[in-house]
Amino acid sequence: MSHNTFGHLFRVTTFGESHGPAIGCVVDGCPPGVPLPTETIQAALDRRRPGTSRFVTQRQEADAVRVLSGVFEDERTDGPRTTGTPIALLIENTDQRSRDYAEIRDTYRPGHADYAYDAKYGLRDYRGGGRSSARETACRVAAGAVASAVLDHLYDGAVRIRGGLVAMGPHEIDRSRVDWDTAADNPFWCPDPLAAQDWEGLLDSARKSGDSLGALIEITASGLPAGLGAPVYGKLDAELAGALMSINAAKGVEIGEGMAAARLSGTANADEMRSGDGGPSFLSNHAGGVMGGISTGQDLVARVAIKPTSSILTPRRTVKADGTETEVVTKGRHDPCVGIRGVPVAEAMVACVLADQALRHRAQTGRLGAAG
Amino acid sequence: MSHNTFGHLFRVTTFGESHGPAIGCVVDGCPPGVPLPTETIQAALDRRRPGTSRFVTQRQEADAVRVLSGVFEDERTDGPRTTGTPIALLIENTDQRSRDYAEIRDTYRPGHADYAYDAKYGLRDYRGGGRSSARETACRVAAGAVASAVLDHLYDGAVRIRGGLVAMGPHEIDRSRVDWDTAADNPFWCPDPLAAQDWEGLLDSARKSGDSLGALIEITASGLPAGLGAPVYGKLDAELAGALMSINAAKGVEIGEGMAAARLSGTANADEMRSGDGGPSFLSNHAGGVMGGISTGQDLVARVAIKPTSSILTPRRTVKADGTETEVVTKGRHDPCVGIRGVPVAEAMVACVLADQALRHRAQTGRLGAAG
Amino acid sequence: MSHNTFGHLFRVTTFGESHGPAIGCVVDGCPPGVPLPTETIQAALDRRRPGTSRFVTQRQEADAVRVLSGVFEDERTDGPRTTGTPIALLIENTDQRSRDYAEIRDTYRPGHADYAYDAKYGLRDYRGGGRSSARETACRVAAGAVASAVLDHLYDGAVRIRGGLVAMGPHEIDRSRVDWDTAADNPFWCPDPLAAQDWEGLLDSARKSGDSLGALIEITASGLPAGLGAPVYGKLDAELAGALMSINAAKGVEIGEGMAAARLSGTANADEMRSGDGGPSFLSNHAGGVMGGISTGQDLVARVAIKPTSSILTPRRTVKADGTETEVVTKGRHDPCVGIRGVPVAEAMVACVLADQALRHRAQTGRLGAAG
Amino acid sequence: MSHNTFGHLFRVTTFGESHGPAIGCVVDGCPPGVPLPTETIQAALDRRRPGTSRFVTQRQEADAVRVLSGVFEDERTDGPRTTGTPIALLIENTDQRSRDYAEIRDTYRPGHADYAYDAKYGLRDYRGGGRSSARETACRVAAGAVASAVLDHLYDGAVRIRGGLVAMGPHEIDRSRVDWDTAADNPFWCPDPLAAQDWEGLLDSARKSGDSLGALIEITASGLPAGLGAPVYGKLDAELAGALMSINAAKGVEIGEGMAAARLSGTANADEMRSGDGGPSFLSNHAGGVMGGISTGQDLVARVAIKPTSSILTPRRTVKADGTETEVVTKGRHDPCVGIRGVPVAEAMVACVLADQALRHRAQTGRLGAAG
C-alpha cells in the first residue's frame, strides 16, 4: 500500500477529486482472458450510487464508467475480455454545482480532513472535500468489480463476498433473525429484516435533528480455499485490516471474534477440528477463517466500524485557517449514515485483497488453493 | 507490506524460524548519522525477553543481538552511528531442545497456523511453530528500537510511544486510575496499578487450570506533529491497522473511539477545535489523533485485541495431517497470556510505522511536520 | 519498476492501447505546490507529436492532454499548482482509422511484439500494436513534463536535461562540431548541424527504398548535485539503464564511457580530482557523472541505442498464428527512424528517474543534494 | 529495485560492509519444496571466491555460507528443501586485517565511490570500500544460486545460464572459435581458448605496470520459454539492463545486437520466422531473445561492459575530504581485471531476474511459459 495504490499483484491506483473534472482508477496485474463487460462494472457502481434511497446523499451523479484500456473484444470471441494490460476506468464528475467555496476553504470542519490536509500539504482542493471526499470510493467499487470478475474466473464462481450493516448507532441486529438473502431488500443491506424496519425511523429522526449515526459493516467471503495469505507481514488478516481501515470514516476493524477475543479463554476460543469429506472441518469459527495469516477454508468474517458522518447541521465549534474561532454547520447533500454506502466499498476492498492474495499464492506455489 | 517486509522507506525484512539456527532482520532506508549503540537495541529486546516474570514463557533465550552492518563508529566521533546502508541484526537461537517433534509434525493444534501452513506450502518447519512462532516478534522489537532511534533523531526526542495492557480477559482497567508512569512497575505494563494486582491471581488461576487469557493492548504516541500520513491508501491509521493486525494472535484493531464510534452520533463524535498557542487545539480526541488518514498533532491512540494463547493444557479435539481424528494438549513453556509480551511488539510496530511515515512525509514535502 | 508503473516515490503508471479510446497516466508522489500549467505538459507532448516533419509518422494525433486531478488553482494564488495528490493525465486517441485488422491479427510481424504478446497472454489488442505501440510513449513524455516541473521546483531551475541523436544508422556526429543550442533547429535534435543536413538525404533514401534506420540517442543532465542515487540496487546508473532500456526498440544503454570502458586501462579511465571553488572538481568525466551508483555533480551522460523501425515495406518472411508460413510488409504511416521521436521520450525517462531519486534522497537525508 | 532490495516476487535484500563482521542476504518469495542443499550455494560462491588464480585478488576469504532460515529437512524426505519462508544466508568476514585506515578515510580514490558516498551520507564505513566494495557481490552470487535452484525446479533443468569474458581490454575473442564448453577451463571463463591464452600475458603485463584492464562479459540463457517479461516497465530486457548495470564497475549493457543495432537497417535487423516443430522458429537472433519486453524462446543474449579496476598502483591526482590536493596509489590485494570475478555475479543477476519474471508470469497467467 503506497500513497494512492493498493495491492501488490492486483494493483489499484485511484485518482481524482470530488469536484475536479473526473475520478478514476487504473487496475494493473489483472490476468488475461477474464470476461469483463462494462455492464459488470456499472452494476457495481449503481449499488453505491448517490440518490438510491432517502437515506443516502441526494447528489446527482450518474457515475457512468468508461473503460479506456485493458479490455478487448476480439471479433472471433464472445464478448470483451481482459488482455493482461492495465485497465483504466474513468468516471466524469457531472454534479459540480457552481457555488461559493470560501467558507469551506477557510474553516476547518470538525471530523473532516480539512485541517490535516492543510497541515500536510499547505494547500488543497477544498471543493467538496477534494481528494478526501468519499467520492473517491466510487473508484474502489469499480476496481472491486474487476477483482470480483477475476475471482469468478479463477475460482469458477465459488467465492462469494457479501456485506451489510449489522448495527446502526447503538442498535444491533438480532443474530437469530439473520438471512443474508434479504439484505438486498432494504436500503441498509441489513441481513435482519426487522432491524432494517426499525432503522428507517431511527435514521429519519437523526437526520431531522441535524445529526448522523455510525454503523457497523460485516463482510463475509465464502467458498475460499485454504492457503491464501502469507506469513508475518503479508498476512491475509493484516491486509484486510489495512484495506478496511483505509475506508473513509473507518475507526475499527475485526476478524472473527475481533475485539471480543481479548475477553475469551483459550479453551473457549479454540476452533476444534474433525475429519470431514474433502479435508478437515472445524467445529466453530472464532478465527473468522484465518489462522497464522493464512485462510483455513472457513468463511472469512470481517467487520469495520464506521463513525457517524461528520457533516452535520448541528453547529460545532471550530477555527479558521487564520486561527479565528468560529462555529460551523455543514450544509449540503450529505449521507446521514455513511456506513450505508460503505457496504459496497467494504465488499470491494475485500474482493481486491482476495484477488491480490490469490495471484500471490499462485505465483509462489503454482496453485490457487490448498496443497493436495 | 509484502511477504516478509514491512514499510516503504523505513523497510524491515525479518527472517528465521523458532528452532532454526538464528532469527534476524534487515532494516533498510534508515537515515545516516543516527546514534545507535547496540545497547539500545538490546535493552528493547530485554523488555520482550522470555523468563522475565512467572507470567511469561520460561524458555531460556538470551536474545543477544549482533549488529552486522549499517552502523559504524568513526574514530573521530562519539559512538556508533548509522551510515544509511542496511542494518542487519542477528539473534542466535540458543534454547533448541532436542526432542521428538513427531506429534507436532503430524497433529494440527487448534488455533495455531499448523494446518494453514501445510495447506499453503505443503511442507513446513514444524519445530516449535517454525516461522509462525511468536519468536519472530523479537525481530520486530529489534527493528522497532532502530525506528525509535530514528524518531528521536528526527524529532529531538519529542515523540514518545507507550503501551500496556488495558484489559486481561474480561477484566478492564479503571480509566480513572490510569497513570502511565506506573506501567513499567508491574509485569503487565498495566497503567492501572490496582488492576495489575488483581490480574496476578487471575492469570495464575488460568494457568493452573491449563487455560489461557486474551488481552487488550493500548498504544499511545505523543509529541507527533500534524501532517504524517497519506491520502487514501497510505493512511496513517490504515497502516497502523495493518501493522498491529500482523502481530501474532491479533484479532481486532481500533483507532481512537474504535468500534465504539459505530454507536455514536455525529454531534457526540465531533472533535471541536479552538485556537491555541502554536496552532489549533482540540476539545476532545475521539479521532485518536488521525483525520483523513493524516495525523492532527493530538495523541495517537490505538488498541489491538490479542486472543488467548492457543497452546493450552486442556485437551482439544483435532485431526492429524493424514485425516485421523485425535485430541491434543500443547505441552511446553508457553505464555499464559501472549498479550503481555505483545506490548513491546505493538510499540515496535507503531514506531516502525511512524518512522516510515515521517520519511515519506519528508520525501514529499521537505518537512518533518506541519506546513506553516 | 513493476508491470506498468515506473519509479518509487515519483511513481508513473501508464495505460492505454494504440487504437483504444484513450491513453494516459497517473503520476503519484508529486510534491505539493509545484507550478504546473497544462501548457507545460502540452508543450512537451508537442515535441514528440506525429507529423511534425517528413521524417516522422504522418499519423494525425492532436495529443491534447487533459489534466484530470492533482492540480488546483486556488483563487488566491497565481496559477495552477500540484496538491500532492495523484495527477491523472488523459489523451484521447483521435486517429483510429476504421480498417481491416485481420492481417495484423493473424500474422506475426518480424521485430514486433506480436508473437511474444500472444505467447504470453494468449490474446491481445492487435490494432496498431495495441499496448506495445510506441503510442504509449506519449504518456511517458507527459509524465516527464511533470518530473521536469518537479526538478525545476526543487532545484530552482538549475537542472537541465537535453537530448538528441548522435548517430543515425552508421553515421555518427563529429564531436568537434557539437553545439547543443542548435539541436532544436533540425528535425533530428542533432547537436551537429552538418551531420543533420547529411541525415536528411540518408533517411529519405532509406524510406524510399522501403527500409528504416537505427539511431543513437544521447542525453545529458547538467546542474545536478552530488549525492543522488543509492547503493547497490537503487543505483542512479542502474535505474537509468532500466528506464532507457524500457523505451520501445532500445537495445543498448551506456553511461559515460559506456561499452568503451571495457577497452580502457585503469590509468586512462580514472577521473582525477582537483580542488575547486565550492568543492572538488574533476579533470575528466569518463564516469558520466555517476560513481558507486551516486551522482558526483558532474554532467550525467547516457546513451541509448534504438534499433531500426521494424515496420518496413520490404517483404520479410514470417509465420501466421496458425503456423502457416508467409511474407509480410508493414504498410501504414510509420517512422522511418523511431530514434527521432525517441529523443523526448528518453529525456522524459531521465527526468522521471532524477525526480524520483531526488525525493528518495530527501527522504533519507533531509537534503536535496550533497552533505555540507 | 529499491535501495538494497532486488526483484519483485523473488526478492533479494543484501547487507554488509567489506570490513564489518559479516555480509549476507535474505531471499524472500522463494517457492516451497525446492531442493536446496547448502553445498549448491557454497559451490556458486567458490566460483567467485578470491584467490582462485593469480589473476584475481589474493584476499583470503573462505566465503563459507550459513543457511539461517527458510530451508528445512523433514526427516521423512530426501534432503533439505525450501519452505516458502525467507531464506537468510550469512557469510562471516574473516580477512579483516588490522591496519591504519586514515588515508583511505581522508583521501578520495578516483573512480571509487568514496567521494559520492561522503556527498550523500556525510559519513561512511571507509574500511576497504565499506558498502561499495565488490565484496557485496558475494551475496548476489549466493542469491543467484537460490534463483538457479528455483529455475531448475520450475523448468526441470531446461534453463541454462552461461557467462564468460568475450573481451579483455581492447582484445576481443574470435567468434569462429567459440566453444562455451571450454569456458570453465581457463581463469577468464573465456569461450575462446586461444584468446584466453593471450590474455594471461596481457593481464600479467598490466598488473606488473601497476595498471588494470576493463572487460566485456557475455551471458547467454538457453532453454527459456516464450512469454517471460511484461509490457512497458517490467520488460525483461529493461530489468536485465537494470540488474547488470547495478554490478560494480558496469558502464554499459547490451541485449542482442546491442549498441550495434543503431547502425543497422530495418531489413538487416529483422529476425525472420519460419514454422518449426513445436512452434515458430527464427532465422536469426538480432533481438537477443526478447521482443516487446517479452522472451521469444530464443537464447537470451546480454553483455555488460566492466570498467578497469580503479584501484591501481599508478599515482593519480585527487583531493582529500578537507579539500587538500594530493596524489593517491591504491595498495592492497586488488583484482587487476574486476570483470573476471564479475562473470559469476552477472550470471547470478540474470538468474535472479529470470526467477522473478517466471514467478510474475505464473502469477498473472497460471503458466510458466507460452500459452498454447
PDB file of N, CA and C in Angstrom, chain B residues 231-273:
ATOM      1  N   PRO B 231      -2.931  10.261   1.791  1.00  0.00           N
ATOM      2  CA  PRO B 231      -4.334  10.097   1.469  1.00  0.00           C
ATOM      3  C   PRO B 231      -4.637   8.702   0.948  1.00  0.00           C
ATOM      4  N   VAL B 232      -5.813   8.262   1.176  1.00  0.00           N
ATOM      5  CA  VAL B 232      -6.475   7.161   0.504  1.00  0.00           C
ATOM      6  C   VAL B 232      -5.913   5.793   0.893  1.00  0.00           C
ATOM      7  N   TYR B 233      -4.704   5.389   0.435  1.00  0.00           N
ATOM      8  CA  TYR B 233      -4.253   4.033   0.769  1.00  0.00           C
ATOM      9  C   TYR B 233      -3.048   4.014   1.690  1.00  0.00           C
ATOM     10  N   GLY B 234      -2.302   5.089   1.755  1.00  0.00           N
ATOM     11  CA  GLY B 234      -1.172   5.119   2.671  1.00  0.00           C
ATOM     12  C   GLY B 234      -1.550   5.826   3.961  1.00  0.00           C
ATOM     13  N   LYS B 235      -2.841   5.787   4.297  1.00  0.00           N
ATOM     14  CA  LYS B 235      -3.317   6.457   5.506  1.00  0.00           C
ATOM     15  C   LYS B 235      -2.568   5.979   6.744  1.00  0.00           C
ATOM     16  N   LEU B 236      -2.287   6.905   7.639  1.00  0.00           N
ATOM     17  CA  LEU B 236      -1.604   6.551   8.877  1.00  0.00           C
ATOM     18  C   LEU B 236      -2.398   5.503   9.648  1.00  0.00           C
ATOM     19  N   ASP B 237      -3.696   5.687   9.762  1.00  0.00           N
ATOM     20  CA  ASP B 237      -4.485   4.728  10.543  1.00  0.00           C
ATOM     21  C   ASP B 237      -4.595   3.381   9.832  1.00  0.00           C
ATOM     22  N   ALA B 238      -4.663   3.392   8.510  1.00  0.00           N
ATOM     23  CA  ALA B 238      -4.740   2.129   7.768  1.00  0.00           C
ATOM     24  C   ALA B 238      -3.443   1.343   7.929  1.00  0.00           C
ATOM     25  N   GLU B 239      -2.323   2.051   7.905  1.00  0.00           N
ATOM     26  CA  GLU B 239      -1.051   1.341   8.040  1.00  0.00           C
ATOM     27  C   GLU B 239      -0.851   0.851   9.471  1.00  0.00           C
ATOM     28  N   LEU B 240      -1.301   1.629  10.440  1.00  0.00           N
ATOM     29  CA  LEU B 240      -1.250   1.146  11.813  1.00  0.00           C
ATOM     30  C   LEU B 240      -2.117  -0.095  11.973  1.00  0.00           C
ATOM     31  N   ALA B 241      -3.290  -0.086  11.362  1.00  0.00           N
ATOM     32  CA  ALA B 241      -4.189  -1.237  11.479  1.00  0.00           C
ATOM     33  C   ALA B 241      -3.537  -2.475  10.887  1.00  0.00           C
ATOM     34  N   GLY B 242      -2.940  -2.330   9.718  1.00  0.00           N
ATOM     35  CA  GLY B 242      -2.270  -3.472   9.096  1.00  0.00           C
ATOM     36  C   GLY B 242      -1.111  -3.955   9.945  1.00  0.00           C
ATOM     37  N   ALA B 243      -0.353  -3.006  10.488  1.00  0.00           N
ATOM     38  CA  ALA B 243       0.826  -3.358  11.285  1.00  0.00           C
ATOM     39  C   ALA B 243       0.422  -4.079  12.563  1.00  0.00           C
ATOM     40  N   LEU B 244      -0.583  -3.563  13.230  1.00  0.00           N
ATOM     41  CA  LEU B 244      -0.978  -4.174  14.506  1.00  0.00           C
ATOM     42  C   LEU B 244      -1.671  -5.513  14.282  1.00  0.00           C
ATOM     43  N   MET B 245      -2.455  -5.614  13.210  1.00  0.00           N
ATOM     44  CA  MET B 245      -3.136  -6.882  12.937  1.00  0.00           C
ATOM     45  C   MET B 245      -2.143  -7.953  12.487  1.00  0.00           C
ATOM     46  N   SER B 246      -0.943  -7.547  12.088  1.00  0.00           N
ATOM     47  CA  SER B 246       0.048  -8.544  11.672  1.00  0.00           C
ATOM     48  C   SER B 246       0.753  -9.182  12.874  1.00  0.00           C
ATOM     49  N   ILE B 247       0.483  -8.673  14.078  1.00  0.00           N
ATOM     50  CA  ILE B 247       1.074  -9.279  15.275  1.00  0.00           C
ATOM     51  C   ILE B 247       0.392 -10.623  15.535  1.00  0.00           C
ATOM     52  N   ASN B 248       1.169 -11.599  15.902  1.00  0.00           N
ATOM     53  CA  ASN B 248       0.617 -12.933  16.181  1.00  0.00           C
ATOM     54  C   ASN B 248      -0.556 -12.825  17.156  1.00  0.00           C
ATOM     55  N   ALA B 249      -1.634 -13.493  16.850  1.00  0.00           N
ATOM     56  CA  ALA B 249      -2.800 -13.609  17.736  1.00  0.00           C
ATOM     57  C   ALA B 249      -3.679 -12.368  17.777  1.00  0.00           C
ATOM     58  N   ALA B 250      -3.367 -11.350  16.985  1.00  0.00           N
ATOM     59  CA  ALA B 250      -4.228 -10.156  16.940  1.00  0.00           C
ATOM     60  C   ALA B 250      -5.524 -10.469  16.192  1.00  0.00           C
ATOM     61  N   LYS B 251      -6.640  -9.970  16.708  1.00  0.00           N
ATOM     62  CA  LYS B 251      -7.941 -10.214  16.055  1.00  0.00           C
ATOM     63  C   LYS B 251      -8.740  -8.938  15.821  1.00  0.00           C
ATOM     64  N   GLY B 252      -8.322  -7.811  16.417  1.00  0.00           N
ATOM     65  CA  GLY B 252      -9.072  -6.584  16.197  1.00  0.00           C
ATOM     66  C   GLY B 252      -8.183  -5.386  16.464  1.00  0.00           C
ATOM     67  N   VAL B 253      -8.458  -4.299  15.760  1.00  0.00           N
ATOM     68  CA  VAL B 253      -7.652  -3.089  15.897  1.00  0.00           C
ATOM     69  C   VAL B 253      -8.578  -1.878  15.953  1.00  0.00           C
ATOM     70  N   GLU B 254      -8.266  -0.956  16.827  1.00  0.00           N
ATOM     71  CA  GLU B 254      -9.068   0.257  16.946  1.00  0.00           C
ATOM     72  C   GLU B 254      -8.177   1.503  16.940  1.00  0.00           C
ATOM     73  N   ILE B 255      -8.695   2.573  16.371  1.00  0.00           N
ATOM     74  CA  ILE B 255      -8.050   3.886  16.439  1.00  0.00           C
ATOM     75  C   ILE B 255      -9.032   4.830  17.136  1.00  0.00           C
ATOM     76  N   GLY B 256      -8.570   5.544  18.165  1.00  0.00           N
ATOM     77  CA  GLY B 256      -9.449   6.478  18.876  1.00  0.00           C
ATOM     78  C   GLY B 256     -10.657   5.751  19.436  1.00  0.00           C
ATOM     79  N   GLU B 257     -11.860   6.228  19.122  1.00  0.00           N
ATOM     80  CA  GLU B 257     -13.078   5.574  19.627  1.00  0.00           C
ATOM     81  C   GLU B 257     -13.199   4.129  19.158  1.00  0.00           C
ATOM     82  N   GLY B 258     -12.596   3.816  18.035  1.00  0.00           N
ATOM     83  CA  GLY B 258     -12.603   2.437  17.555  1.00  0.00           C
ATOM     84  C   GLY B 258     -13.999   1.915  17.282  1.00  0.00           C
ATOM     85  N   MET B 259     -14.252   0.665  17.660  1.00  0.00           N
ATOM     86  CA  MET B 259     -15.541   0.041  17.364  1.00  0.00           C
ATOM     87  C   MET B 259     -16.685   0.863  17.957  1.00  0.00           C
ATOM     88  N   ALA B 260     -16.420   1.555  19.061  1.00  0.00           N
ATOM     89  CA  ALA B 260     -17.471   2.334  19.709  1.00  0.00           C
ATOM     90  C   ALA B 260     -17.944   3.496  18.848  1.00  0.00           C
ATOM     91  N   ALA B 261     -17.137   3.909  17.881  1.00  0.00           N
ATOM     92  CA  ALA B 261     -17.537   5.015  17.003  1.00  0.00           C
ATOM     93  C   ALA B 261     -18.819   4.672  16.247  1.00  0.00           C
ATOM     94  N   ALA B 262     -19.008   3.374  16.007  1.00  0.00           N
ATOM     95  CA  ALA B 262     -20.210   2.947  15.286  1.00  0.00           C
ATOM     96  C   ALA B 262     -21.480   3.286  16.059  1.00  0.00           C
ATOM     97  N   ARG B 263     -21.362   3.395  17.378  1.00  0.00           N
ATOM     98  CA  ARG B 263     -22.549   3.596  18.225  1.00  0.00           C
ATOM     99  C   ARG B 263     -22.821   5.067  18.521  1.00  0.00           C
ATOM    100  N   LEU B 264     -21.935   5.941  18.071  1.00  0.00           N
ATOM    101  CA  LEU B 264     -22.079   7.358  18.409  1.00  0.00           C
ATOM    102  C   LEU B 264     -22.901   8.125  17.371  1.00  0.00           C
ATOM    103  N   SER B 265     -23.353   9.297  17.797  1.00  0.00           N
ATOM    104  CA  SER B 265     -23.962  10.248  16.853  1.00  0.00           C
ATOM    105  C   SER B 265     -22.902  11.238  16.418  1.00  0.00           C
ATOM    106  N   GLY B 266     -23.190  11.902  15.311  1.00  0.00           N
ATOM    107  CA  GLY B 266     -22.228  12.852  14.761  1.00  0.00           C
ATOM    108  C   GLY B 266     -21.928  14.003  15.710  1.00  0.00           C
ATOM    109  N   THR B 267     -22.924  14.460  16.440  1.00  0.00           N
ATOM    110  CA  THR B 267     -22.670  15.575  17.362  1.00  0.00           C
ATOM    111  C   THR B 267     -21.750  15.133  18.495  1.00  0.00           C
ATOM    112  N   ALA B 268     -21.941  13.907  18.978  1.00  0.00           N
ATOM    113  CA  ALA B 268     -21.117  13.420  20.083  1.00  0.00           C
ATOM    114  C   ALA B 268     -19.687  13.129  19.647  1.00  0.00           C
ATOM    115  N   ASN B 269     -19.531  12.732  18.399  1.00  0.00           N
ATOM    116  CA  ASN B 269     -18.227  12.264  17.926  1.00  0.00           C
ATOM    117  C   ASN B 269     -17.316  13.396  17.434  1.00  0.00           C
ATOM    118  N   ALA B 270     -17.873  14.572  17.211  1.00  0.00           N
ATOM    119  CA  ALA B 270     -17.066  15.674  16.651  1.00  0.00           C
ATOM    120  C   ALA B 270     -15.986  16.126  17.632  1.00  0.00           C
ATOM    121  N   ASP B 271     -14.771  16.245  17.141  1.00  0.00           N
ATOM    122  CA  ASP B 271     -13.693  16.817  17.952  1.00  0.00           C
ATOM    123  C   ASP B 271     -13.635  18.309  17.651  1.00  0.00           C
ATOM    124  N   GLU B 272     -14.292  19.087  18.492  1.00  0.00           N
ATOM    125  CA  GLU B 272     -14.352  20.538  18.242  1.00  0.00           C
ATOM    126  C   GLU B 272     -12.968  21.162  18.430  1.00  0.00           C
ATOM    127  N   MET B 273     -12.772  22.293  17.767  1.00  0.00           N
ATOM    128  CA  MET B 273     -11.460  22.941  17.776  1.00  0.00           C
ATOM    129  C   MET B 273     -11.557  24.353  18.348  1.00  0.00           C
TER     130      MET B 273
END
